[in-house]
Amino acid sequence: MPFPPYLAEGDRVALRPFGAADGPEFTARVRESRGLHHPWLSPPDTLEAYEPYAARLSGGDGGRAGFLVCERATGAIAGFVNVNNIVRGAFQCGALGYGAFAHAAGRGLLGEGLDLVLAHAFAPLAGGGGSRAGAAGAGPGTQTDPAEQAGLGLHRLEANIQPGNTASIGLVRSRGFRLEGLSPDFLFVDGAWRDHERWAITAEAAGAPGRGGPDGAG
């Protein structure tokens, strides 16, 4: 079964959508990475759980989009970045979920992948619709011109992170996200309601040129 083509490429990693053929490798990487991921996240570790998970992220319903971060040299999956809970209208926002796998942790690959996702998320929708009037600025190492791609057309991305997850906080801070506040008992994670810090970035803060509002409104 063929893998989906790359959407964007950086120096060391490239992005592509989740595919059914990725199930065996993805779930094996999750099982190898349990010690790294716990207690912060729990991606699917069986094919039975992976199939509906991947289908939701690649189903084209507009409410979410998932991206595999792959090493360009080998094609191996280094991690993933998902844009969930996409809301359109005047909000034009999505919520990020992401993780590196153990074999790729500490090498900067997820950060490079996140740069590519930011560029793609803030690039215009196909046909120039959505919230963007021009292409977003790309992060470090980005080679693909987002203006040549159909992006998500978003204005804002948020990452909700438990205060103890210092590695994740360091990742988003290094990409220009700002801390907006603390939400007590925000998400049910690892058997309990957990406090989360709210980090966010807008298209302008990510380096986008001047833009209007949704549907081109000023």
mmCIF file of C-alpha atoms in Angstrom, residues 4-210:
data_model
loop_
_atom_site.group_PDB
_atom_site.id
_atom_site.type_symbol
_atom_site.label_atom_id
_atom_site.label_comp_id
_atom_site.label_asym_id
_atom_site.label_seq_id
_atom_site.Cartn_x
_atom_site.Cartn_y
_atom_site.Cartn_z
ATOM 1 C CA PRO A 4 0.821 9.597 0.946
ATOM 2 C CA PRO A 5 3.186 12.124 -0.678
ATOM 3 C CA TYR A 6 4.994 14.750 1.359
ATOM 4 C CA LEU A 7 3.186 18.052 1.943
ATOM 5 C CA ALA A 8 6.291 20.002 2.986
ATOM 6 C CA GLU A 9 9.999 19.325 3.448
ATOM 7 C CA GLY A 10 12.647 20.802 5.741
ATOM 8 C CA ASP A 11 16.357 20.129 6.106
ATOM 9 C CA ARG A 12 15.942 16.803 7.905
ATOM 10 C CA VAL A 13 12.222 16.038 8.091
ATOM 11 C CA ALA A 14 9.145 16.125 5.902
ATOM 12 C CA LEU A 15 5.402 16.112 6.598
ATOM 13 C CA ARG A 16 2.785 13.822 5.191
ATOM 14 C CA PRO A 17 -0.756 12.836 6.192
ATOM 15 C CA PHE A 18 -1.505 9.717 8.199
ATOM 16 C CA GLY A 19 -2.130 6.656 6.022
ATOM 17 C CA ALA A 20 -3.488 3.192 6.666
ATOM 18 C CA ALA A 21 -0.107 1.706 5.713
ATOM 19 C CA ASP A 22 1.576 3.617 8.573
ATOM 20 C CA GLY A 23 -0.240 1.631 11.249
ATOM 21 C CA PRO A 24 2.405 -1.046 11.956
ATOM 22 C CA GLU A 25 5.304 1.415 12.214
ATOM 23 C CA PHE A 26 3.358 4.064 14.123
ATOM 24 C CA THR A 27 2.021 1.682 16.759
ATOM 25 C CA ALA A 28 5.412 0.001 17.186
ATOM 26 C CA ARG A 29 7.000 3.425 17.784
ATOM 27 C CA VAL A 30 4.287 4.258 20.332
ATOM 28 C CA ARG A 31 4.991 1.056 22.264
ATOM 29 C CA GLU A 32 8.722 1.812 22.236
ATOM 30 C CA SER A 33 8.016 5.315 23.549
ATOM 31 C CA ARG A 34 5.703 4.617 26.484
ATOM 32 C CA GLY A 35 8.293 5.734 29.006
ATOM 33 C CA LEU A 36 8.781 9.009 27.145
ATOM 34 C CA HIS A 37 5.082 9.734 26.621
ATOM 35 C CA HIS A 38 3.643 8.801 30.013
ATOM 36 C CA PRO A 39 1.849 10.583 31.660
ATOM 37 C CA TRP A 40 1.498 13.351 29.092
ATOM 38 C CA LEU A 41 -0.052 11.609 26.085
ATOM 39 C CA SER A 42 -1.309 8.221 24.965
ATOM 40 C CA PRO A 43 -1.410 7.805 21.168
ATOM 41 C CA PRO A 44 -2.802 4.500 19.810
ATOM 42 C CA ASP A 45 -0.536 1.489 20.315
ATOM 43 C CA THR A 46 -2.577 -1.154 18.468
ATOM 44 C CA LEU A 47 -3.750 -1.380 14.864
ATOM 45 C CA GLU A 48 -7.354 -1.589 16.074
ATOM 46 C CA ALA A 49 -6.978 1.771 17.813
ATOM 47 C CA TYR A 50 -4.807 3.319 15.096
ATOM 48 C CA GLU A 51 -7.236 2.820 12.208
ATOM 49 C CA PRO A 52 -10.089 5.056 13.497
ATOM 50 C CA TYR A 53 -7.536 7.538 14.904
ATOM 51 C CA ALA A 54 -5.859 7.957 11.514
ATOM 52 C CA ALA A 55 -9.208 8.063 9.718
ATOM 53 C CA ARG A 56 -10.368 10.961 11.892
ATOM 54 C CA LEU A 57 -7.169 12.898 11.193
ATOM 55 C CA SER A 58 -7.252 12.341 7.435
ATOM 56 C CA GLY A 59 -10.995 12.179 6.811
ATOM 57 C CA GLY A 60 -11.292 15.653 5.319
ATOM 58 C CA ASP A 61 -14.161 16.810 7.555
ATOM 59 C CA GLY A 62 -12.322 20.085 8.208
ATOM 60 C CA GLY A 63 -12.348 19.735 11.985
ATOM 61 C CA ARG A 64 -8.840 18.302 12.328
ATOM 62 C CA ALA A 65 -5.690 17.537 10.375
ATOM 63 C CA GLY A 66 -2.874 15.157 11.269
ATOM 64 C CA PHE A 67 0.731 15.132 10.079
ATOM 65 C CA LEU A 68 3.456 12.539 10.409
ATOM 66 C CA VAL A 69 6.954 13.943 10.875
ATOM 67 C CA CYS A 70 9.260 11.691 8.823
ATOM 68 C CA GLU A 71 13.043 11.648 8.555
ATOM 69 C CA ARG A 72 13.955 12.547 4.990
ATOM 70 C CA ALA A 73 17.044 10.339 4.948
ATOM 71 C CA THR A 74 15.204 7.120 5.810
ATOM 72 C CA GLY A 75 11.474 7.837 5.686
ATOM 73 C CA ALA A 76 11.151 6.666 9.303
ATOM 74 C CA ILE A 77 8.396 8.256 11.391
ATOM 75 C CA ALA A 78 10.025 10.524 13.981
ATOM 76 C CA GLY A 79 6.818 11.883 15.514
ATOM 77 C CA PHE A 80 3.492 13.519 14.766
ATOM 78 C CA VAL A 81 1.750 16.897 14.988
ATOM 79 C CA ASN A 82 -2.046 17.116 14.919
ATOM 80 C CA VAL A 83 -4.286 20.162 14.597
ATOM 81 C CA ASN A 84 -7.522 19.369 16.444
ATOM 82 C CA ASN A 85 -10.775 21.187 17.180
ATOM 83 C CA ILE A 86 -10.504 23.521 14.189
ATOM 84 C CA VAL A 87 -13.107 26.288 14.454
ATOM 85 C CA ARG A 88 -13.801 28.558 11.478
ATOM 86 C CA GLY A 89 -15.845 31.756 11.233
ATOM 87 C CA ALA A 90 -14.397 34.666 13.204
ATOM 88 C CA PHE A 91 -12.162 32.362 15.298
ATOM 89 C CA GLN A 92 -10.028 30.489 12.700
ATOM 90 C CA CYS A 93 -8.206 28.518 15.397
ATOM 91 C CA GLY A 94 -7.003 24.985 16.074
ATOM 92 C CA ALA A 95 -5.517 23.109 19.046
ATOM 93 C CA LEU A 96 -2.195 21.310 18.703
ATOM 94 C CA GLY A 97 -1.311 17.820 19.866
ATOM 95 C CA TYR A 98 2.147 16.388 19.197
ATOM 96 C CA GLY A 99 4.807 13.937 20.245
ATOM 97 C CA ALA A 100 8.252 12.671 19.298
ATOM 98 C CA PHE A 101 9.094 8.986 19.345
ATOM 99 C CA ALA A 102 11.878 7.703 21.570
ATOM 100 C CA HIS A 103 14.386 7.032 18.783
ATOM 101 C CA ALA A 104 14.028 10.645 17.588
ATOM 102 C CA ALA A 105 13.793 12.435 20.942
ATOM 103 C CA GLY A 106 16.416 15.073 21.704
ATOM 104 C CA ARG A 107 17.474 15.495 18.064
ATOM 105 C CA GLY A 108 15.355 18.538 17.198
ATOM 106 C CA LEU A 109 13.308 16.653 14.614
ATOM 107 C CA LEU A 110 9.921 17.344 16.197
ATOM 108 C CA GLY A 111 10.765 21.037 16.417
ATOM 109 C CA GLU A 112 11.582 21.124 12.716
ATOM 110 C CA GLY A 113 8.339 19.295 12.004
ATOM 111 C CA LEU A 114 6.383 21.770 14.123
ATOM 112 C CA ASP A 115 7.893 24.623 12.084
ATOM 113 C CA LEU A 116 6.548 23.003 8.927
ATOM 114 C CA VAL A 117 3.104 22.518 10.477
ATOM 115 C CA LEU A 118 2.948 26.159 11.564
ATOM 116 C CA ALA A 119 3.757 27.292 8.030
ATOM 117 C CA HIS A 120 1.136 24.936 6.581
ATOM 118 C CA ALA A 121 -1.527 25.854 9.133
ATOM 119 C CA PHE A 122 -1.151 29.583 8.519
ATOM 120 C CA ALA A 123 -0.914 29.300 4.714
ATOM 121 C CA PRO A 124 -4.094 30.126 2.723
ATOM 122 C CA LEU A 125 -6.766 27.606 1.941
ATOM 123 C CA ALA A 126 -6.984 26.390 -1.646
ATOM 124 C CA GLY A 127 -8.289 29.156 -3.881
ATOM 125 C CA GLY A 128 -7.159 31.875 -1.489
ATOM 126 C CA GLY A 129 -10.075 31.458 0.926
ATOM 127 C CA GLY A 130 -9.976 31.376 4.701
ATOM 128 C CA SER A 131 -8.332 33.817 7.042
ATOM 129 C CA ARG A 132 -5.067 34.487 5.224
ATOM 130 C CA ALA A 133 -4.240 36.993 2.511
ATOM 131 C CA GLY A 134 -0.664 35.815 1.939
ATOM 132 C CA ALA A 135 1.705 32.977 2.699
ATOM 133 C CA ALA A 136 2.963 32.481 6.236
ATOM 134 C CA GLY A 137 6.603 32.875 7.111
ATOM 135 C CA ALA A 138 8.383 29.532 7.461
ATOM 136 C CA GLY A 139 10.237 28.350 10.521
ATOM 137 C CA PRO A 140 13.928 27.443 10.696
ATOM 138 C CA GLY A 141 14.964 24.793 8.183
ATOM 139 C CA THR A 142 11.803 25.083 6.106
ATOM 140 C CA GLN A 143 12.422 24.601 2.392
ATOM 141 C CA THR A 144 8.948 24.146 0.895
ATOM 142 C CA ASP A 145 7.235 27.432 -0.007
ATOM 143 C CA PRO A 146 3.850 27.326 1.775
ATOM 144 C CA ALA A 147 2.406 29.643 -0.892
ATOM 145 C CA GLU A 148 2.664 26.729 -3.314
ATOM 146 C CA GLN A 149 0.616 24.502 -0.981
ATOM 147 C CA ALA A 150 -3.034 24.599 0.031
ATOM 148 C CA GLY A 151 -2.804 25.341 3.750
ATOM 149 C CA LEU A 152 -5.330 25.367 6.580
ATOM 150 C CA GLY A 153 -5.923 29.130 6.468
ATOM 151 C CA LEU A 154 -5.854 29.527 10.263
ATOM 152 C CA HIS A 155 -5.218 32.679 12.287
ATOM 153 C CA ARG A 156 -4.312 31.103 15.657
ATOM 154 C CA LEU A 157 -2.976 27.853 17.092
ATOM 155 C CA GLU A 158 -3.031 26.893 20.751
ATOM 156 C CA ALA A 159 -1.217 24.238 22.766
ATOM 157 C CA ASN A 160 -2.613 23.201 26.141
ATOM 158 C CA ILE A 161 0.214 21.759 28.239
ATOM 159 C CA GLN A 162 0.449 20.408 31.774
ATOM 160 C CA PRO A 163 2.755 22.630 33.875
ATOM 161 C CA GLY A 164 5.108 19.745 34.642
ATOM 162 C CA ASN A 165 5.737 18.955 30.989
ATOM 163 C CA THR A 166 8.782 21.186 30.724
ATOM 164 C CA ALA A 167 10.026 19.710 27.437
ATOM 165 C CA SER A 168 6.746 20.522 25.669
ATOM 166 C CA ILE A 169 6.654 24.013 27.158
ATOM 167 C CA GLY A 170 10.220 24.605 25.997
ATOM 168 C CA LEU A 171 9.317 23.484 22.485
ATOM 169 C CA VAL A 172 6.424 25.912 22.017
ATOM 170 C CA ARG A 173 8.222 28.772 23.773
ATOM 171 C CA SER A 174 11.138 28.376 21.368
ATOM 172 C CA ARG A 175 8.690 28.722 18.446
ATOM 173 C CA GLY A 176 7.260 32.025 19.675
ATOM 174 C CA PHE A 177 4.146 30.824 21.494
ATOM 175 C CA ARG A 178 3.022 33.068 24.338
ATOM 176 C CA LEU A 179 1.592 31.969 27.699
ATOM 177 C CA GLU A 180 -2.023 33.111 27.968
ATOM 178 C CA GLY A 181 -2.933 31.634 31.348
ATOM 179 C CA LEU A 182 -3.663 28.536 33.429
ATOM 180 C CA SER A 183 -6.870 26.495 33.177
ATOM 181 C CA PRO A 184 -7.505 24.357 36.294
ATOM 182 C CA ASP A 185 -8.936 20.850 35.747
ATOM 183 C CA PHE A 186 -8.866 21.482 32.003
ATOM 184 C CA LEU A 187 -8.428 18.026 30.410
ATOM 185 C CA PHE A 188 -8.945 14.458 31.620
ATOM 186 C CA VAL A 189 -5.512 12.838 31.273
ATOM 187 C CA ASP A 190 -4.102 9.685 32.868
ATOM 188 C CA GLY A 191 -7.174 9.080 35.020
ATOM 189 C CA ALA A 192 -7.749 12.589 36.408
ATOM 190 C CA TRP A 193 -8.658 16.149 35.462
ATOM 191 C CA ARG A 194 -5.384 18.008 34.999
ATOM 192 C CA ASP A 195 -4.435 21.684 35.067
ATOM 193 C CA HIS A 196 -3.056 22.992 31.778
ATOM 194 C CA GLU A 197 -1.164 26.086 30.728
ATOM 195 C CA ARG A 198 -2.573 27.726 27.599
ATOM 196 C CA TRP A 199 0.091 28.638 25.027
ATOM 197 C CA ALA A 200 -0.813 30.199 21.680
ATOM 198 C CA ILE A 201 0.610 31.777 18.540
ATOM 199 C CA THR A 202 -1.032 33.791 15.768
ATOM 200 C CA ALA A 203 -0.194 33.978 12.083
ATOM 201 C CA GLU A 204 1.340 37.419 12.567
ATOM 202 C CA ALA A 205 3.555 36.267 15.428
ATOM 203 C CA ALA A 206 4.685 33.318 13.315
ATOM 204 C CA GLY A 207 5.903 35.690 10.592
ATOM 205 C CA ALA A 208 2.893 36.036 8.304
ATOM 206 C CA PRO A 209 2.675 39.192 6.151
ATOM 207 C CA GLY A 210 -0.268 41.590 6.435
#
